[in-house]
Short mmCIF file of C-alpha atoms in Angstrom, two decimals:
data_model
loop_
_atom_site.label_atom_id
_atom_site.label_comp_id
_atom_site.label_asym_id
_atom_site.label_seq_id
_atom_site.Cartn_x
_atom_site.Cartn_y
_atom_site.Cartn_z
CA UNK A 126 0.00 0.00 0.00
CA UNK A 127 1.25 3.42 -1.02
CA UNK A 128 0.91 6.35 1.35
CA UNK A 129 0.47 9.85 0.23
CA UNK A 130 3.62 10.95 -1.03
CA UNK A 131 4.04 7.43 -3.22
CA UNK A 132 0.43 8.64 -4.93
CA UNK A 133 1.49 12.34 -5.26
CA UNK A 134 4.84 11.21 -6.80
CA UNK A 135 3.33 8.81 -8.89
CA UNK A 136 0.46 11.17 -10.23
CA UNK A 137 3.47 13.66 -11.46
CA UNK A 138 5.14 10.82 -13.20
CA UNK A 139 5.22 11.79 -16.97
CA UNK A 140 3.12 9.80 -19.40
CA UNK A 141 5.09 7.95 -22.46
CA UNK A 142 3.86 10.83 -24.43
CA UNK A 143 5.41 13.70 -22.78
CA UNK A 144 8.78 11.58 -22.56
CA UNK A 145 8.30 11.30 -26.37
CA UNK A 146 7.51 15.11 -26.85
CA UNK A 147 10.87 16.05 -24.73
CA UNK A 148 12.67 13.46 -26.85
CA UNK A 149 11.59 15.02 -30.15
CA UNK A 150 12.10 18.13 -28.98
CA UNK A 151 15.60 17.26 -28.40
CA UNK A 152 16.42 15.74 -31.44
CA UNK A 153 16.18 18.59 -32.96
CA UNK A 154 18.58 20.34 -31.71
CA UNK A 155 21.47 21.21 -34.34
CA UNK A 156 25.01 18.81 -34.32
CA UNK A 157 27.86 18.51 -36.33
CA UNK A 158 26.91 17.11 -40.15
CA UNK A 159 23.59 16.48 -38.20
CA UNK A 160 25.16 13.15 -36.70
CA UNK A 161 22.43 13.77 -33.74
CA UNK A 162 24.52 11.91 -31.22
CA UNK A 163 22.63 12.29 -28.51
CA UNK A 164 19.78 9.19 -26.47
CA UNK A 165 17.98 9.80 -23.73
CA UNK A 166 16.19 7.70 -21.09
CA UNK A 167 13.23 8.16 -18.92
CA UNK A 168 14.04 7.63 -15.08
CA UNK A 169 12.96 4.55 -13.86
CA UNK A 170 10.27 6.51 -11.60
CA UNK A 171 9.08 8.78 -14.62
CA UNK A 172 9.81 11.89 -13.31
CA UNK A 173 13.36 12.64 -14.62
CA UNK A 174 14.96 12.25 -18.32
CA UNK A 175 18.45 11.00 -18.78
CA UNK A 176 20.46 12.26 -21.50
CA UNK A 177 23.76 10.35 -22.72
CA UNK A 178 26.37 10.63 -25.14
CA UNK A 179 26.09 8.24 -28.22
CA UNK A 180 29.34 6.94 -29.55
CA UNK A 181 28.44 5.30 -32.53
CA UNK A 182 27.38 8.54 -34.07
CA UNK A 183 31.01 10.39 -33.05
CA UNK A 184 32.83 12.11 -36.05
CA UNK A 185 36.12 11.28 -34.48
CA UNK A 186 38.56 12.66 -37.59
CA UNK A 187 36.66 15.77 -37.42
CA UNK A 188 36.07 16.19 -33.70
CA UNK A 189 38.88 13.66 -32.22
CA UNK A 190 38.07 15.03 -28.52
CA UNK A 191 34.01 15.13 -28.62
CA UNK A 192 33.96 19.02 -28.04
CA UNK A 193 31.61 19.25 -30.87
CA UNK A 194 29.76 15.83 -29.55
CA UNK A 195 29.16 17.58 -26.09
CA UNK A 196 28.12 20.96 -27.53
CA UNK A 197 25.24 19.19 -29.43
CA UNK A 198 24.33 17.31 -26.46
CA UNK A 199 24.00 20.59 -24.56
CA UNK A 200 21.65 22.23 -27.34
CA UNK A 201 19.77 19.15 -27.23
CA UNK A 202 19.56 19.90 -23.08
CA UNK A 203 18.61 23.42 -23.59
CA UNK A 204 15.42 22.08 -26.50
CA UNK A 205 14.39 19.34 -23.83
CA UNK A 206 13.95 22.54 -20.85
CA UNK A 207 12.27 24.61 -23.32
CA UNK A 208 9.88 21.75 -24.21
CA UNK A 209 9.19 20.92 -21.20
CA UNK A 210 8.30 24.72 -20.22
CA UNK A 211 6.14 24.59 -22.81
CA UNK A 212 4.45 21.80 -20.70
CA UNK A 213 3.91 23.84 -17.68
CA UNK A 214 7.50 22.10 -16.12
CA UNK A 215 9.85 22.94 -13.98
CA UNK A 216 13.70 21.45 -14.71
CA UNK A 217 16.50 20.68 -12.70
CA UNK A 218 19.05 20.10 -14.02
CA UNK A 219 22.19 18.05 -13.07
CA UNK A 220 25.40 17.99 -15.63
CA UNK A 221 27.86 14.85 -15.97
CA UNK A 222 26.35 13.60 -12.66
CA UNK A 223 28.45 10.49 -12.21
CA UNK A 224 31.93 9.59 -13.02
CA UNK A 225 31.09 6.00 -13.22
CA UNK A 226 28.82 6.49 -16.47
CA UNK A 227 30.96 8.81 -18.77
CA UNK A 228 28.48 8.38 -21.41
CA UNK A 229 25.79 9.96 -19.15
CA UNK A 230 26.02 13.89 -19.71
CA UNK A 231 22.86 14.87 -17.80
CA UNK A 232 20.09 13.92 -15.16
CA UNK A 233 17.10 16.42 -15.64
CA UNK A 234 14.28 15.95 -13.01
CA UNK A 235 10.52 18.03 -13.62
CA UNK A 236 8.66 19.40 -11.38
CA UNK A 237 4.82 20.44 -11.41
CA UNK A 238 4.55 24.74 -10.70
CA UNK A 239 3.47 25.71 -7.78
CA UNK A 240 -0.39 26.73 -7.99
CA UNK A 241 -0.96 30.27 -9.37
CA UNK A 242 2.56 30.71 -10.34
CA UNK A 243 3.05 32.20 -14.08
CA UNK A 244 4.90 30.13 -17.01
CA UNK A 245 8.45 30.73 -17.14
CA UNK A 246 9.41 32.86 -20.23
CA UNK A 247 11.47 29.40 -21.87
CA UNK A 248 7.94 28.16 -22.99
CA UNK A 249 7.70 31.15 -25.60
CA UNK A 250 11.01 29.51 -27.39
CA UNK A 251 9.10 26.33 -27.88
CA UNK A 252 7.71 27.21 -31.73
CA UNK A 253 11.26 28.35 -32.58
CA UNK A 254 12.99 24.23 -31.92
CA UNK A 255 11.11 23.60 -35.29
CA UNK A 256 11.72 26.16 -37.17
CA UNK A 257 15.41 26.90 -36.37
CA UNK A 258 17.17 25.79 -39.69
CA UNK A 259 20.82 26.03 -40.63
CA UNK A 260 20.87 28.61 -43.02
CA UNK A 261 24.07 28.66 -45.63
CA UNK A 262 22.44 31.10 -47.99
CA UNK A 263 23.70 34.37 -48.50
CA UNK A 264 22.16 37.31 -46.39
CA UNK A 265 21.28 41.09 -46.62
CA UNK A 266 23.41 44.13 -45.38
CA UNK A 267 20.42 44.51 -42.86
CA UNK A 268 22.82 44.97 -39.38
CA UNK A 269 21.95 42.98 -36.07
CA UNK A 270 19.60 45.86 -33.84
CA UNK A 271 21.55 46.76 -30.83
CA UNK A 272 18.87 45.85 -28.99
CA UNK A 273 18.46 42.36 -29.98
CA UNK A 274 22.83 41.67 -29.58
CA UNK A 275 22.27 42.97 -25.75
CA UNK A 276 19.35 40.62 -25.47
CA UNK A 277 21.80 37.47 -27.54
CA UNK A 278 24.61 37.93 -24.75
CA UNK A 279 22.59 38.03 -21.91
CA UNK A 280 21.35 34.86 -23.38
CA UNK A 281 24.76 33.20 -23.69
CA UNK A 282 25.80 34.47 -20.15
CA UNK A 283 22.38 32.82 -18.81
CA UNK A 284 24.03 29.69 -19.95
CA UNK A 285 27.34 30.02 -18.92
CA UNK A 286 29.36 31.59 -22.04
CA UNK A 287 30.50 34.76 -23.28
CA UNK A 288 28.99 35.99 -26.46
CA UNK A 289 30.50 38.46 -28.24
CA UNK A 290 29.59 40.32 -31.73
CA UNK A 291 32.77 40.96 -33.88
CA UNK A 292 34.16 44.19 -34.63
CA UNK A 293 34.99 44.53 -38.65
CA UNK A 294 38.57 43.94 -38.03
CA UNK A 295 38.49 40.86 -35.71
CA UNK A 296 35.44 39.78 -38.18
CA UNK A 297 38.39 39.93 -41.19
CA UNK A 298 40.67 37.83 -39.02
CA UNK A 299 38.37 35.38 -38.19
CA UNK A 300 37.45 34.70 -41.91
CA UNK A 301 40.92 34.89 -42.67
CA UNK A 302 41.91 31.43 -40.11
CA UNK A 303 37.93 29.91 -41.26
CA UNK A 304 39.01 30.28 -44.65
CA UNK A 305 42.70 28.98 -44.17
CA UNK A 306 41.03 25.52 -41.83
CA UNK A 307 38.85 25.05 -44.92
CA UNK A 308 41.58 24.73 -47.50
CA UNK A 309 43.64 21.99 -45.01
CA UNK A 310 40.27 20.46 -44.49
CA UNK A 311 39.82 20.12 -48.39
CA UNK A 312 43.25 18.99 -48.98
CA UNK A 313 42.51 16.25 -46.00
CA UNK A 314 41.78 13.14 -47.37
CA UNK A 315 40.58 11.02 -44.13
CA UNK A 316 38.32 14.97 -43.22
CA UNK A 317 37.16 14.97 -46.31
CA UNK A 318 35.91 11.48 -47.03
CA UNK A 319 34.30 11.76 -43.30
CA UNK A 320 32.64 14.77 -43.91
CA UNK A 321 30.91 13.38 -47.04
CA UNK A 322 30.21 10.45 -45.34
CA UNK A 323 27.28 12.42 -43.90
CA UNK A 324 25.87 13.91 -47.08
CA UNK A 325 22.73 12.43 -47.86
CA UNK A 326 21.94 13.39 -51.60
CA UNK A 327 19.11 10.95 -52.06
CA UNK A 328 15.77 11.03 -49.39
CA UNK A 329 14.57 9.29 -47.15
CA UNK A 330 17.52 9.70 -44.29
CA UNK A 331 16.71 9.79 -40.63
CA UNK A 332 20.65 11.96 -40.32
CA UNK A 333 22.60 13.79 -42.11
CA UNK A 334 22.59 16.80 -44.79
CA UNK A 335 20.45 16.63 -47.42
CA UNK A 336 21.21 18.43 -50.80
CA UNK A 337 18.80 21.27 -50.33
CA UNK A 338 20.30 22.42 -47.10
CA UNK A 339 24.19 22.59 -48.38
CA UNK A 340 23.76 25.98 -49.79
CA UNK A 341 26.38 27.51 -52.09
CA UNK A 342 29.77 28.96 -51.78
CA UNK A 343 30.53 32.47 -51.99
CA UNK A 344 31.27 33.82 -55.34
CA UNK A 345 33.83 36.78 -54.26
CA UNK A 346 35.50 34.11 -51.79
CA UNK A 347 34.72 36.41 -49.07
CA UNK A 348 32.87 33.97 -46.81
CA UNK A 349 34.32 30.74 -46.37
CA UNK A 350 31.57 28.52 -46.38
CA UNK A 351 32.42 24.99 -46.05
CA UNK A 352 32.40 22.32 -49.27
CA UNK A 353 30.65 19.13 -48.29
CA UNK A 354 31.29 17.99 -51.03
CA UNK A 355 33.41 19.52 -53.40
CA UNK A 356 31.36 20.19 -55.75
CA UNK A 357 27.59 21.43 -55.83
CA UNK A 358 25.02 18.43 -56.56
CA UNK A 359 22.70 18.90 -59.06
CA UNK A 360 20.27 21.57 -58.22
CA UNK A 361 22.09 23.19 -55.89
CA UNK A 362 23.73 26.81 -57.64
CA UNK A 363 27.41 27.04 -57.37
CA UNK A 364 27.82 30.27 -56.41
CA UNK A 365 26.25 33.19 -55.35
CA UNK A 366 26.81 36.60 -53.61
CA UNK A 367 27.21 36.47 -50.11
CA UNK A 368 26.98 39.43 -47.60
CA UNK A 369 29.90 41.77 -48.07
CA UNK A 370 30.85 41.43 -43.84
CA UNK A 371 29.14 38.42 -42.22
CA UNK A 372 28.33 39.23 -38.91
CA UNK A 373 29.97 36.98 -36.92
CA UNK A 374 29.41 35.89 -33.17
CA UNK A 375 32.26 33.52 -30.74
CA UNK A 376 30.94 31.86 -28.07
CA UNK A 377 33.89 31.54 -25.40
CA UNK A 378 34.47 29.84 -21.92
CA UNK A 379 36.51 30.46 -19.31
CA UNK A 380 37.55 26.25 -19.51
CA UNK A 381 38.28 23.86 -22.32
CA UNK A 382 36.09 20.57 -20.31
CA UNK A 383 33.24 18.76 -20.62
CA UNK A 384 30.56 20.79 -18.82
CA UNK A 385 31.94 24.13 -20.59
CA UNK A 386 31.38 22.21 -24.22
CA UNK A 387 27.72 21.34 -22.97
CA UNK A 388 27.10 25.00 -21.60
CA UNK A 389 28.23 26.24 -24.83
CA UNK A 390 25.82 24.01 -26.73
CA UNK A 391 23.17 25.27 -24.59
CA UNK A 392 24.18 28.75 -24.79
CA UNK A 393 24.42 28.06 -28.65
CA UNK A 394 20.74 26.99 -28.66
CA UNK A 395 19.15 29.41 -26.45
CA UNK A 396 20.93 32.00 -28.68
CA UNK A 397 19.56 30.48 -31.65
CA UNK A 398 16.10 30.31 -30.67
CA UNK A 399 15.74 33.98 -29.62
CA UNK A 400 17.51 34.61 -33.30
CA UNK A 401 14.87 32.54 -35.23
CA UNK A 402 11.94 34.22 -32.84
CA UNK A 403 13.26 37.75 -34.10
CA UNK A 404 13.49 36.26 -37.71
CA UNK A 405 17.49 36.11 -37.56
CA UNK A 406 18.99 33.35 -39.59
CA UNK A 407 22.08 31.38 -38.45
CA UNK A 408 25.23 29.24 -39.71
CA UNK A 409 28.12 27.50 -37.85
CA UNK A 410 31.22 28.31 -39.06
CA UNK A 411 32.90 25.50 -37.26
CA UNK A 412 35.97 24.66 -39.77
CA UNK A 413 38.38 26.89 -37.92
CA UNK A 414 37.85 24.96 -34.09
CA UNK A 415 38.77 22.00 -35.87
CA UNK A 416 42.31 23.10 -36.20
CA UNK A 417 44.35 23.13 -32.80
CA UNK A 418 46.50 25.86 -33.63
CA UNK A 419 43.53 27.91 -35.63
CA UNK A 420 41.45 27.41 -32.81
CA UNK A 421 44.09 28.74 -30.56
CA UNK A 422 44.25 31.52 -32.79
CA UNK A 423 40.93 32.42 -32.81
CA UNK A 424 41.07 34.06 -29.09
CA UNK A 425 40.67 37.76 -28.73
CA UNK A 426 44.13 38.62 -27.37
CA UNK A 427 42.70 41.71 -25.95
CA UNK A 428 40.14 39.99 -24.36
CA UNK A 429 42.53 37.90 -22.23
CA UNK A 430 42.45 34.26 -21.58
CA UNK A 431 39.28 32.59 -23.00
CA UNK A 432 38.31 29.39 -24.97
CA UNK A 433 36.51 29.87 -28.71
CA UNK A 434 34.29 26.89 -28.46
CA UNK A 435 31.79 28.27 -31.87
CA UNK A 436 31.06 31.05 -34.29
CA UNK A 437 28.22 31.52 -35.16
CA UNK A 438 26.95 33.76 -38.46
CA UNK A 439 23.70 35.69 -38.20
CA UNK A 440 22.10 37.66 -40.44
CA UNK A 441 18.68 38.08 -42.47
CA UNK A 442 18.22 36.20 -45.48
CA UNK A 443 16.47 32.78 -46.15
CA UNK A 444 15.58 30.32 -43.13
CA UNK A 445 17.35 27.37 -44.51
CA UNK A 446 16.02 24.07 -45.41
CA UNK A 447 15.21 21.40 -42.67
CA UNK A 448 17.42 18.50 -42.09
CA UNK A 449 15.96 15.21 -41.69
CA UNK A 450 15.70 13.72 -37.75
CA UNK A 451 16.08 10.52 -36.23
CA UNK A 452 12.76 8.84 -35.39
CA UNK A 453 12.16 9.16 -31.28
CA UNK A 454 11.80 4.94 -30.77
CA UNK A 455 15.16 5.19 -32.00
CA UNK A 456 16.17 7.81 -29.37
CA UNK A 457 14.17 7.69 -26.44
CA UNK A 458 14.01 4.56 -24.19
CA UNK A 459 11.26 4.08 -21.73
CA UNK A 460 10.97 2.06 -18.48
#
């Protein structure tokens, strides 16, 4: 016989729908090539999710150390708390919570509001998870409103990381060591061939880039957008005009671990969302943290000590094409 607190736990316990709504939600979240190696696992007494690191689907040529792994997994963790705000939840939320299980990056536990209390502000991100697309088209001169940079940074900080808008000049640079990682990359035989390995030119895929969201390369070589496959498939233009000076966003941490990769993921995300809410487009340029010593050169040196995890381009323009998602029974495990 149960006494009260066994019923009021149990009666909080999510339903195998919400766990699958939280899942989906998750799997959306963006990842390197769209490998989406993330799985997740409802607690054993329903009221938590689990979220863990999936091997299998590691680009280890490409991201030999799992930073890029970890900050997926963290803008999976930051979909799966907006989703579940969107529910009327309340997340806690518990990174790499035991040493034992390496592959376990995160315990979240949910919690019912206290009566009369408002939504949080999270659950007006939720329509953005679906319609935040990679965007590699070219965008307008239209500059980033003051107002809406102040509100990105906060975001980043809320997270953990340090957001900050480049300047023209440390813009240039940056494109300068992007541009100079994507020529090794392309000259790279093992890169290359793994990078195309996740090029899906023919439908249906569950991972994965699809044709329509590879976009072109830059005519006037100006910004160095990366060749998945060296060539454009059919259908997809060669070239076009970019933006004269992308505007360009880091995201840096004060560390170089685990839990500052995930932060940055979920710093990435949040950022992302409130971008695609104001109608703001965004693209990884990740060739350049692929690179130890490009990477290294990527910090600020006026800025002081400080770890370039991503950069992220923003801008106005098209919203990019969807990429296709794993199916949640293939994700999500249940009691």
């Amino acid at each position: 016989m149960k006494d009260d607190s066994d019923t009021s736990r149990a009666s909080d316990a999510l339903t195998p729908d919400r766990f699958a709504f939280l899942a989906a939600a998750g799997g959306a979240a963006p990842s390197l090539h769209n490998s989406q190696p993330w799985r997740f696992r409802a607690s054993d007494d329903g009221l938590g999710l689990l979220v863990y690191r999936d091997p299998s689907r590691a680009i280890p040529v490409t991201d030999p150390m799992g930073r890029a792994l970890h900050v997926s997994i963290g803008a999976a963790l930051l979909n799966v708390r907006v989703a579940a705000a969107s529910l009327g939840l309340e997340t806690r939320l518990r990174l790499l919570p035991d040493p034992g299980q390496p592959d376990l990056i995160a315990a979240l536990g949910f919690d019912q509001p206290l009566p009369g209390s408002r939504p949080g502000s999270d659950a007006e991100l939720y329509p953005a998870i679906a319609a935040r697309h990679s965007s590699r088209q070219p965008f307008t001169n239209r500059d980033v409103p003051e107002r809406l940079v102040g509100e990105l940074m906060v975001a980043a900080d809320q997270e953990g990381a340090v957001l900050t808008m480049l300047e023209e000049s440390e813009t240039r640079r940056v494109l300068a060591l992007t541009a100079d990682a994507e020529r090794r990359t392309a000259a790279d035989v093992a890169r290359e061939a793994e990078t195309r390995s996740w090029v899906r030119l023919e439908a249906p895929a569950a991972d994965g880039i699809p044709a329509e969201a590879l976009g072109p390369l830059d005519r006037d070589a100006r910004v160095p957008m990366r060749s998945f496959t060296g060539h454009p498939p059919v259908g997809v233009p060669a070239s076009a005009r970019f933006e004269p000076l992308p505007q360009l966003a880091t995201f840096t941490t004060a560390h170089d671990d685990h839990s500052a990769w995930v932060r940055t993921g979920m710093a990435l995300e949040r950022v992302w969302l409130i971008a695609t809410v104001n109608d703001l487009r965004g693209s990884v340029l990740h060739q350049a943290v692929e690179w130890p010593d490009t990477r290294w050169q990527l910090r600020d040196p006026e800025t002081g000590p400080g770890y370039v995890q991503i950069i992220l381009r923003l801008g106005y323009g098209p919203p990019g094409a969807a990429s296709p998602r794993r199916p949640v029974t293939d994700i999500l495990q249940l009691p």
